[in-house]
Coordinates of C-alpha atoms and ligand atoms in Angstrom, one line a residue:
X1 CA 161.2 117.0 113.0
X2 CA 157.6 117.2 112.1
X3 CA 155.2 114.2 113.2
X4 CA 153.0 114.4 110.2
X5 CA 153.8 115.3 106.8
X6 CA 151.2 115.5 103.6
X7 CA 152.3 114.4 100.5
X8 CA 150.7 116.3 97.7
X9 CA 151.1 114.0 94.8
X10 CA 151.3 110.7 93.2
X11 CA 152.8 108.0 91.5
X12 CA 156.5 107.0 92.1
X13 CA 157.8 110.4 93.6
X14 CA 154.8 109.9 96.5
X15 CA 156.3 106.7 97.2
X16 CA 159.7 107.7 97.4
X17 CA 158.8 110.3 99.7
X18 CA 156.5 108.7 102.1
X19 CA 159.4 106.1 102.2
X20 CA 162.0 108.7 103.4
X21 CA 159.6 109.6 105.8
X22 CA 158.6 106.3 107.1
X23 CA 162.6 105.6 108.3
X24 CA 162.2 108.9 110.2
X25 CA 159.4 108.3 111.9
X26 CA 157.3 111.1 110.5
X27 CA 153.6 109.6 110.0
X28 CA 152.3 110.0 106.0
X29 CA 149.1 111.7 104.4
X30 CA 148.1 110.2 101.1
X31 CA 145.8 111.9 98.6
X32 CA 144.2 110.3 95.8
X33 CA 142.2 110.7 92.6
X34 CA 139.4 108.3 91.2
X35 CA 142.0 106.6 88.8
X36 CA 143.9 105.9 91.9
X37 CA 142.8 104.3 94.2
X38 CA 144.9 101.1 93.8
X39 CA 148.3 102.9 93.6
X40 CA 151.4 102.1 95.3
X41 CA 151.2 105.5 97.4
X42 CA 147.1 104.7 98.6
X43 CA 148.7 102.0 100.0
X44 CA 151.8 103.3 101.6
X45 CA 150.4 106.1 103.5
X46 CA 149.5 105.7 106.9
X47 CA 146.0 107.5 106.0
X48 CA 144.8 108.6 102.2
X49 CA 142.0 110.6 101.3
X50 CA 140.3 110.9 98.0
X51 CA 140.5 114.3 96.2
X52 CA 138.0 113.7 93.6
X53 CA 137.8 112.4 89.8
X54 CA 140.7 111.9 87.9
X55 CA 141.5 114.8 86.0
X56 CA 144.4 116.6 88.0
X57 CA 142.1 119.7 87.9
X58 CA 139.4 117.9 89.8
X59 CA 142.2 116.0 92.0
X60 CA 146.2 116.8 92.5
X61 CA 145.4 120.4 91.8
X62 CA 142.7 120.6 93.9
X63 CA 144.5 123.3 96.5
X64 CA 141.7 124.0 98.2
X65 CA 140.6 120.4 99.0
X66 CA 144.7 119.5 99.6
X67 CA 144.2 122.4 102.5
X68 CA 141.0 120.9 103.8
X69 CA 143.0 117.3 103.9
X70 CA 145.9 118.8 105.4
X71 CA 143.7 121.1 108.5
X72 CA 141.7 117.5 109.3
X73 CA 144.5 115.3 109.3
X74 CA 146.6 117.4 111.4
X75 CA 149.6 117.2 109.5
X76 CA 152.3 120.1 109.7
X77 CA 154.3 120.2 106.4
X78 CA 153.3 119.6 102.3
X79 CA 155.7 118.1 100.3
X80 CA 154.7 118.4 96.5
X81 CA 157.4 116.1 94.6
X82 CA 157.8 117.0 91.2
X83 CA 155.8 118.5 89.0
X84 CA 151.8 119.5 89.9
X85 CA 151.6 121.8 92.6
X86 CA 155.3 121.7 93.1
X87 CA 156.5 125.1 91.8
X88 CA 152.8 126.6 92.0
X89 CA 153.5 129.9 93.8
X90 CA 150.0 130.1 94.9
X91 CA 149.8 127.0 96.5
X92 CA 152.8 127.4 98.6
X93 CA 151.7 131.2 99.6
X94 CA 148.4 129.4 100.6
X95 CA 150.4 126.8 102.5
X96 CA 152.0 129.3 104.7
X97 CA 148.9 131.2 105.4
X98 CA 146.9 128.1 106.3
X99 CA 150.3 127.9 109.0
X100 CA 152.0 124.7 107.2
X101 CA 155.3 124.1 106.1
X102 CA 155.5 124.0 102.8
X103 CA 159.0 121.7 101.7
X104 CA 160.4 124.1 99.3
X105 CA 161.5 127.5 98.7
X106 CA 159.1 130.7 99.7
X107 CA 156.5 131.8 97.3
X108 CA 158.7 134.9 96.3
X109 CA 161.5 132.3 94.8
X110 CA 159.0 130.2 93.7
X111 CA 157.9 132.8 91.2
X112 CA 160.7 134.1 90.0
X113 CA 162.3 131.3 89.1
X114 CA 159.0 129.8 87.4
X115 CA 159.5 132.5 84.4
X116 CA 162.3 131.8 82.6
X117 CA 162.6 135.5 81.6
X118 CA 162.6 136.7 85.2
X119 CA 165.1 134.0 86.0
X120 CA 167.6 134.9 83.5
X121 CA 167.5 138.3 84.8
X122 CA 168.3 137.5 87.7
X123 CA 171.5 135.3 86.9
X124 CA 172.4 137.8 84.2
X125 CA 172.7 140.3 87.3
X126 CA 174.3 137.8 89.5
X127 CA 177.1 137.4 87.1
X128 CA 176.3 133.3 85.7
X129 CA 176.4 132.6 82.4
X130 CA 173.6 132.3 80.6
X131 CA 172.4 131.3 77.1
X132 CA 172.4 134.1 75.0
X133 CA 169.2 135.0 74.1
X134 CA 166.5 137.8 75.0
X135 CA 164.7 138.3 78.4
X136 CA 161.7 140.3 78.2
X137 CA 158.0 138.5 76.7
X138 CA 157.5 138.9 72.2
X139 CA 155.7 140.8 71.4
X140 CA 154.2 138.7 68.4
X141 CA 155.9 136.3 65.7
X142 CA 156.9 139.7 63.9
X143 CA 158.9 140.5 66.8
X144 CA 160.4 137.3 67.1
X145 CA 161.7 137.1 63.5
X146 CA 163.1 140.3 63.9
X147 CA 165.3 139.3 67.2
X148 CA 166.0 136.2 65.7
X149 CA 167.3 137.8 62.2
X150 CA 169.0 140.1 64.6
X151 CA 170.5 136.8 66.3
X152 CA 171.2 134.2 63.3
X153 CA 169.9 130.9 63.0
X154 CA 169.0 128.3 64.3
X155 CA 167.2 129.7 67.5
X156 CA 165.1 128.3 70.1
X157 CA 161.8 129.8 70.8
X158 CA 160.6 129.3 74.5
X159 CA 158.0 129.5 76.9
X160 CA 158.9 131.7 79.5
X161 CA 157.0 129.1 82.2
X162 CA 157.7 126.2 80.2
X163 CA 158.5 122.5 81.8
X164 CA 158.9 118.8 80.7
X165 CA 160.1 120.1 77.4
X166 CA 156.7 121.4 76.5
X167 CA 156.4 124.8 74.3
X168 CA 159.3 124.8 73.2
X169 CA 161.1 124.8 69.4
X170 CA 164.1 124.9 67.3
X171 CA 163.4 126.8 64.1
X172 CA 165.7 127.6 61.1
X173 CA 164.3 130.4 59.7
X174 CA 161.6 133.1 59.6
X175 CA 159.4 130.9 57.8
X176 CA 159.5 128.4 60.9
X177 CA 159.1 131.2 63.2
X178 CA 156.0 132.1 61.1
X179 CA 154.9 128.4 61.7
X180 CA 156.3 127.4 65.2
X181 CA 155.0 130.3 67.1
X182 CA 151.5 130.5 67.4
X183 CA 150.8 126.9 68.2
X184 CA 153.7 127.0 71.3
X185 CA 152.2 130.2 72.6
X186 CA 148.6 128.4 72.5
X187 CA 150.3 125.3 74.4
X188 CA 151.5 127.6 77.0
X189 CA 148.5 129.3 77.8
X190 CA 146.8 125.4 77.9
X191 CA 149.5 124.2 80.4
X192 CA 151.1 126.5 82.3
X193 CA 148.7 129.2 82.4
X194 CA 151.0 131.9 80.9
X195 CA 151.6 132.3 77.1
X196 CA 155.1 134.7 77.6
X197 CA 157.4 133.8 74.8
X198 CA 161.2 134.6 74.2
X199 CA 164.0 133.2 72.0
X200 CA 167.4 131.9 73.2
X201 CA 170.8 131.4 70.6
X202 CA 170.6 127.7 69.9
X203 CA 173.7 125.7 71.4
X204 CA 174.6 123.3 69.2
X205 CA 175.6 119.7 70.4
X206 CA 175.2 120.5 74.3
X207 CA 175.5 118.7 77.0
X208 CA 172.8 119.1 79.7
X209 CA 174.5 119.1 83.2
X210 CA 172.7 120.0 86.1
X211 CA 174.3 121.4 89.4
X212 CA 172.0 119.6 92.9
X213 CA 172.6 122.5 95.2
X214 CA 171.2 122.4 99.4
X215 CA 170.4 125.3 101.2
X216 CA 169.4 126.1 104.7
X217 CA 167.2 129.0 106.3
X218 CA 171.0 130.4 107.8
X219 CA 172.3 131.0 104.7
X220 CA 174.4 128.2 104.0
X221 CA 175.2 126.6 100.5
X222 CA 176.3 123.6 99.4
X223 CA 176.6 121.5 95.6
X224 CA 176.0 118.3 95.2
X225 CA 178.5 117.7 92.0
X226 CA 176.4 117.4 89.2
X227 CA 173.9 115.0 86.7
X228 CA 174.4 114.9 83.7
X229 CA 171.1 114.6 81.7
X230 CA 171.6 114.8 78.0
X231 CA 169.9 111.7 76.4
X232 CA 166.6 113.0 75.4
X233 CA 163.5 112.7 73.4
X234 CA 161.1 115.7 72.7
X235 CA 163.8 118.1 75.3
X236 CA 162.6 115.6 78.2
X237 CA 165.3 113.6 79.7
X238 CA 165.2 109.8 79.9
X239 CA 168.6 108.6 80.9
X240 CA 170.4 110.7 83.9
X241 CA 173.8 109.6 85.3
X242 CA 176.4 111.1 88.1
X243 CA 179.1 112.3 87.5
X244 CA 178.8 113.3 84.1
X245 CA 182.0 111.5 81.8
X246 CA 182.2 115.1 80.0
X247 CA 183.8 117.3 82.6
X248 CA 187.0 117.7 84.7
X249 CA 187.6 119.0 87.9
X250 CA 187.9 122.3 87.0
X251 CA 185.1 122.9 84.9
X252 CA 183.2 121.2 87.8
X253 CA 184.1 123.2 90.4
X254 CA 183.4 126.3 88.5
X255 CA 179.6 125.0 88.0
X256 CA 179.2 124.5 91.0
X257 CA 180.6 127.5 92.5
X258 CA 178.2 129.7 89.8
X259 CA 175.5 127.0 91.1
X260 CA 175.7 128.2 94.1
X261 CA 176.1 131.9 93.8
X262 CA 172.9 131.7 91.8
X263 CA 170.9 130.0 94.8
X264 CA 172.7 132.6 97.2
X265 CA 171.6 135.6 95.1
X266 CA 167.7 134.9 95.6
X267 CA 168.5 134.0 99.4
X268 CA 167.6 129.9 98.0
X269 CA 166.1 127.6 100.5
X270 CA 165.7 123.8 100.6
X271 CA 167.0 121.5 97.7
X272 CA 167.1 122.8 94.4
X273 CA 168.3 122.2 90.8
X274 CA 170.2 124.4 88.7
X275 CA 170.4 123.4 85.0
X276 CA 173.5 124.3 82.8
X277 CA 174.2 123.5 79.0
X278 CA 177.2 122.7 78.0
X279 CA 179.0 123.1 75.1
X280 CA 182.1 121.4 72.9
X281 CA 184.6 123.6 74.2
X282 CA 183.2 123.2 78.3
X283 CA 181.3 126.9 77.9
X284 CA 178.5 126.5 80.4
X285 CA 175.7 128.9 80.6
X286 CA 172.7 128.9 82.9
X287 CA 169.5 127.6 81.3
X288 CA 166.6 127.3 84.1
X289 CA 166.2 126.4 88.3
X290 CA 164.2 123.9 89.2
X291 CA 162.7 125.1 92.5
X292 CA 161.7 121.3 94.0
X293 CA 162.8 117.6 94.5
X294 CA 164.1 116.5 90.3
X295 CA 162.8 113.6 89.0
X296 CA 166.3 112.3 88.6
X297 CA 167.5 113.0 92.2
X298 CA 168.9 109.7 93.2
X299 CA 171.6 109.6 91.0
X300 CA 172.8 112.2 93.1
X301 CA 172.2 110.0 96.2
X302 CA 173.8 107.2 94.8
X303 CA 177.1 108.8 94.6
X304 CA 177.2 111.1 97.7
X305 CA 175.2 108.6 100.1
X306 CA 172.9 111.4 100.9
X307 CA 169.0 111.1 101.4
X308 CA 167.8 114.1 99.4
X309 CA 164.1 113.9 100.9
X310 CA 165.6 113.7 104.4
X311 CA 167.2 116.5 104.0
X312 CA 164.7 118.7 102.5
X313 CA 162.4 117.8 105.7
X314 CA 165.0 118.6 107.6
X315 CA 165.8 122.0 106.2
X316 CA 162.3 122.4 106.3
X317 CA 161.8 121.9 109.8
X318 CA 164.6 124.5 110.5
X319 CA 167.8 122.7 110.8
X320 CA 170.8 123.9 110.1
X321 CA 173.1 121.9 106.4
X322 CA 175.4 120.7 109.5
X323 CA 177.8 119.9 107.2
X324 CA 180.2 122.1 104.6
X325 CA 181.4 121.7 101.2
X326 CA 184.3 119.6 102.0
X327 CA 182.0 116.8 103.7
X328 CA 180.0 116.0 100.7
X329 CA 181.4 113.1 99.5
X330 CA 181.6 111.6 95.5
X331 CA 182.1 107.6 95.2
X332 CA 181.1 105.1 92.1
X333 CA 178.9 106.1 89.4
X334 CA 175.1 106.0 88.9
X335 CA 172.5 105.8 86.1
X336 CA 169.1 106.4 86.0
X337 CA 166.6 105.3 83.3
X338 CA 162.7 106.8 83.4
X339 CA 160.7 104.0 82.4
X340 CA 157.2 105.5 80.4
X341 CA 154.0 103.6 78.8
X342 CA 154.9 105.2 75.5
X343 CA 156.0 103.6 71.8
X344 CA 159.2 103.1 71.7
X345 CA 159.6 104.6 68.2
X346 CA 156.9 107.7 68.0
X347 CA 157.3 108.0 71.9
X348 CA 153.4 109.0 72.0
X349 CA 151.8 107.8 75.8
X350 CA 150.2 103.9 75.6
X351 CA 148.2 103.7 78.4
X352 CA 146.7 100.0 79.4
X353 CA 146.7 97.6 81.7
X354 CA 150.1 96.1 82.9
X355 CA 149.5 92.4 83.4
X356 CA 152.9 91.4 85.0
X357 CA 156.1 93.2 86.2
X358 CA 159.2 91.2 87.0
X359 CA 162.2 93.7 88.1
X360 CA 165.6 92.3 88.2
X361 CA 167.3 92.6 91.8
X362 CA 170.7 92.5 92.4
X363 CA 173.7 94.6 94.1
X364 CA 173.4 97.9 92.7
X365 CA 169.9 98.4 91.2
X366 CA 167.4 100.3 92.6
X367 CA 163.4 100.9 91.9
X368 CA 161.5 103.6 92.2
X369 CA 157.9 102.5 90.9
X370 CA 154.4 103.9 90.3
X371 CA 153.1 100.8 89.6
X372 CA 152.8 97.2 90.3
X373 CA 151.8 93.9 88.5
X374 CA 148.5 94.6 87.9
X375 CA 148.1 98.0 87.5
X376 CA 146.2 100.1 85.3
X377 CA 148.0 103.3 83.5
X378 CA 145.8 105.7 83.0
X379 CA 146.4 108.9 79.7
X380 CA 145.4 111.0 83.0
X381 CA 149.0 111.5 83.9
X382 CA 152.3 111.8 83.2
X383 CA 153.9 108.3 81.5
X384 CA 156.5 107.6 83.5
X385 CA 155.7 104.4 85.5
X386 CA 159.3 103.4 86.7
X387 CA 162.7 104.4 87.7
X388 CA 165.6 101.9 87.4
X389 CA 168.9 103.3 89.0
X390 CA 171.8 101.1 89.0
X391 CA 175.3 101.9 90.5
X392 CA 178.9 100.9 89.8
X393 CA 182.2 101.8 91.0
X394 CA 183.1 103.2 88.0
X395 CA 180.8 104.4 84.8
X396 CA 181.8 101.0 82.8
X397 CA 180.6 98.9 85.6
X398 CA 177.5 100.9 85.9
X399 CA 176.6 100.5 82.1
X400 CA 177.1 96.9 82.4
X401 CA 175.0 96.9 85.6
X402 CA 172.6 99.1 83.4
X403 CA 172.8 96.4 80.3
X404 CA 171.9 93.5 82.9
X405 CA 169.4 95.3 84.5
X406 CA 167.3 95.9 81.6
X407 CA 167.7 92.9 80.3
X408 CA 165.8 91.1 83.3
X409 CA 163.2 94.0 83.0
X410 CA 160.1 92.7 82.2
X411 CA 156.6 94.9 81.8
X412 CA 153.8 93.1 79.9
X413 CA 150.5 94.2 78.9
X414 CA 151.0 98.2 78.0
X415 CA 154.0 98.7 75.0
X416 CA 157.7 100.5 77.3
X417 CA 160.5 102.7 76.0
X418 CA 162.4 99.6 77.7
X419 CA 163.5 98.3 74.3
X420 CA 165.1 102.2 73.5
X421 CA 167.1 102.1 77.0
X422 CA 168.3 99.1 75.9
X423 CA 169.9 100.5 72.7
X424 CA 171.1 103.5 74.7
X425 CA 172.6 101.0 77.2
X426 CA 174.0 99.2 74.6
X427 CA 175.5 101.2 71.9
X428 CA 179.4 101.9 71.8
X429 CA 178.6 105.8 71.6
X430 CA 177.2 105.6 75.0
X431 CA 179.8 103.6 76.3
X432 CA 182.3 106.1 74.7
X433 CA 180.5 109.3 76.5
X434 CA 179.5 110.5 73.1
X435 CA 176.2 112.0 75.5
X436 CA 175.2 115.2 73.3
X437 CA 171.6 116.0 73.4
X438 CA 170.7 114.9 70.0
X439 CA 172.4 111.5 70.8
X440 CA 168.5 109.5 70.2
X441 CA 168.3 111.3 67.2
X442 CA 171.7 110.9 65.7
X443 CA 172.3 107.3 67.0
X444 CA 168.7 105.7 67.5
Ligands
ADP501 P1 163.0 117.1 85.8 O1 162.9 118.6 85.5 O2 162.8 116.8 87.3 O3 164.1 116.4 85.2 P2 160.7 116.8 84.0 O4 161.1 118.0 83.2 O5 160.4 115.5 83.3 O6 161.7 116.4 85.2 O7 159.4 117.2 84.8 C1 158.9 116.4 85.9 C2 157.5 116.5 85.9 O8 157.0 117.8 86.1 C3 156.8 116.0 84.6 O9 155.6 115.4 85.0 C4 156.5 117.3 83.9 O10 155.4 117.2 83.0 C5 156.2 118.2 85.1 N1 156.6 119.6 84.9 C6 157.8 120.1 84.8 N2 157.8 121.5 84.7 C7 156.6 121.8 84.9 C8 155.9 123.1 84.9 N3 156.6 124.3 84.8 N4 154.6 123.1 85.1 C9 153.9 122.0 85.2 N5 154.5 120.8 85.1 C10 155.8 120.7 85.0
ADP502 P1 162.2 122.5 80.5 O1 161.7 123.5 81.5 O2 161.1 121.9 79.7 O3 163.0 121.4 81.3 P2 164.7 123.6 79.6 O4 164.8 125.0 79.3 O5 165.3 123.1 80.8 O6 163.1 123.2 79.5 O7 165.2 122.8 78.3 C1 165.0 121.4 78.2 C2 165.9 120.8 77.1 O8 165.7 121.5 75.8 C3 167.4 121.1 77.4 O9 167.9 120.1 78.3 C4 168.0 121.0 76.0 O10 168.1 119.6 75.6 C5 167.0 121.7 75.2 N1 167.3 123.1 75.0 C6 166.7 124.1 75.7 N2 167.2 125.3 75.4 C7 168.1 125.1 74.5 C8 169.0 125.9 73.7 N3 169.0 127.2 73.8 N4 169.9 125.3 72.9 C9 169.9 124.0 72.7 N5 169.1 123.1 73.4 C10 168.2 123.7 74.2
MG503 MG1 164.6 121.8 82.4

């Protein structure tokens, strides 16, 4: 195991990682920005350095500086979390050069399955499903009115390196191609660096279930069942829960078997995410990889009593899976809700100053917090301030858990979604595993 690990990023997943590594005994680099140097993951690291302002350009994506951290401090492996650097080919081809273990896949995997377009090619040819739809870059809006005429309406109209729903839209006719295009090509470019658009058939009430998958260096492949993420709001999850009430065992099994074919295709390393929609009849076709830790990951540890960042070090490091598909076990149910400084009803950011946090406790609920009474949130980052994941041994007492939970859940100061969780938690369509991605807007 390695003796020193850097953790290149912030907030709640920096915390959750430096924790994992704590219990093994593996010493923790911080790195910070200006806007945070009171956070939770300053003070959990055994050292923390500052990276610079706090624009993620002058800080967290800073991979130069990261390096120069990494070289002084003498630590051995990166581990990105979510997000940032985390699926940044160049960073993690500048890792291995510099002679450090970066936790994640290589460089080559990295890329490919950071463009949408290449990825679906690549499941296309390794036999999964996938949504149907085009894989090579528009041309122009033209182009995409053409295909999508070609296709019938309504559409979706991606970017190829899209994340956290952004660049992305549903349009009904050439007239909203016209519109939407444009404007999600020029939000690209802004954040991902890449303006590549292409158009996918949209599915209409899907479920989003996502297969966890491990993978060593030795070629071995496991799934983790699956997490079912389909209450949304702007294509970016909010409530995530394992198992998902929408499938049977054979329909599992099948997902997770084309899960792991897919990671076996591009010779996968380390843990990684493969997302599936779903659709009324149980037709499940690939829709992206997420090639790092998910935000959502410990639903997935709630049921199989796994430690997902323990595991990823430990791939890292070289270990062998050391167990098979058969050992990976599936008990109770778990739900996660992703707590943001936003309006509960326009869902725009609302940065602030918390001025107290009380957090229910009891059997069954688990934090995961980028914050703490006090604390200031910043518009420099992503929203999300908190993760409550409750447990149950079945979905019914997990809701109730769920109900309880946010109840109790008290965040002053800065306006929460925690009043929309509470309608999700509470309303009969929830409880009924009505879970369709338009759920928030058809119910709330
Ligand atoms: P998950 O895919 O783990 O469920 P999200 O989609 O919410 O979670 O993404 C997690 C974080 O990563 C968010 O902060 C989001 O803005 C960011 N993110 C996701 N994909 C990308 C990407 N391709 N490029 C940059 N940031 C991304
Ligand atoms: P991101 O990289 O931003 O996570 P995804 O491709 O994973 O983007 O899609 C995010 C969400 O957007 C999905 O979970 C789903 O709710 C919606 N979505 C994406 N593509 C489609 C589609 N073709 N049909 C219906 N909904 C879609
Ligand atoms: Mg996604």
């Amino acid at each position: 195991m390695f003796k020193k690990v850097l953790i290149a990023n912030r907030g709640e997943i920096a915390a959750r990682v430096m924790r994992t590594c704590k219990s093994l005994g593996v010493a923790t680099v911080g790195v910070y920005s200006e806007a945070d140097m009171e956070a939770p993951h300053v003070k959990m690291a055994d050292e923390a350095y500052l990276l610079g302002g706090p624009r993620v350009a002058e800080s967290y994506l800073n991979i130069d500086k990261i390096l120069e951290i990494a070289r002084f401090s003498k630590a051995e492996a990166i581990h990105p979390g979510y997000g940032l650097l985390s699926e940044n080919t160049e960073f993690s081809r500048r890792c291995e050069e510099e002679g450090l273990v970066f936790i994640g896949p290589s460089p080559e995997v990295i890329s490919r399955m950071g463009s949408k377009i290449e990825a679906r090619k690549v499941m296309e040819e390794a036999g999964v499903p996938i949504v149907p739809g085009i894989a090579y870059p528009l041309a122009d809006a033209e182009e995409a009115v053409r295909v999508a005429d070609h296709m019938g309406y309504p559409v979706m109209l991606k970017a190829s390196a899209g994340g956290g729903g952004i660049g992305m839209q549903i349009v009904g006719n050439a007239d909203e191609i016209h519109k939407a295009f444009a404007g999600n090509q020029k939000r690209a470019t802004d954040f991902f660096g890449d303006g590549a658009m292409y158009i996918e058939k949209y599915i209409e009430n899907p479920r989003h279930i996502e297969i966890q998958i491990l993978a060593d260096g030795f070629g071995d492949t496991v799934y983790l069942w699956e997490r079912e993420c389909s209450i949304q709001r702007r294509n970016q999850k909010v409530v995530e829960e394992a198992p998902s009430s929408f499938l049977d065992e054979v329909t599992r099994s099948k997902m997770g078997e084309a899960a792991v074919k897919a990671a076996q295709s591009i010779k996968y390393r380390n843990a990684g995410t493969i997302e599936f929609l779903v659709d009324e009849n149980k037709n499940f076709y690939f829709l992206e990889m997420n090639t790092r830790l998910q935000v959502e990951h410990p639903v997935t540890e709630e049921i199989t009593g796994l430690d997902l960042v323990a595991e990823q070090l430990r791939i890292a490091a070289g270990d062998s899976l050391g167990f098979a598909q058969d050992d990976v076990k599936r008990e109770g149910h778990a739900i996660e809700v992703r707590i943001y400084a936003e309006d509960p009803k326009t869902f725009f950011p609302s940065p602030g100053t918390i001025t107290k946090l009380s957090l229910p406790e009891g059997p069954g609920v688990r934090h995961e917090l980028a914050v703490h009474g006090q604390s200031v949130v910043t518009p420099f980052y992503d929203p999300m301030i908190a993760k409550l994941v409750v447990r149950g041994k079945n979905r019914d007492e997990a809701i109730d858990c769920l109900q309880e939970a946010l109840a109790h859940y008290q965040v002053e100061g800065i306006k929460t979604n925690i009043s929309m969780l509470q309608k999700v938690a509470a309303h009969p369509a929830f409880r009924a595993g009505d879970t369709t991605t338009s759920f928030v807007t058809k119910y709330l």
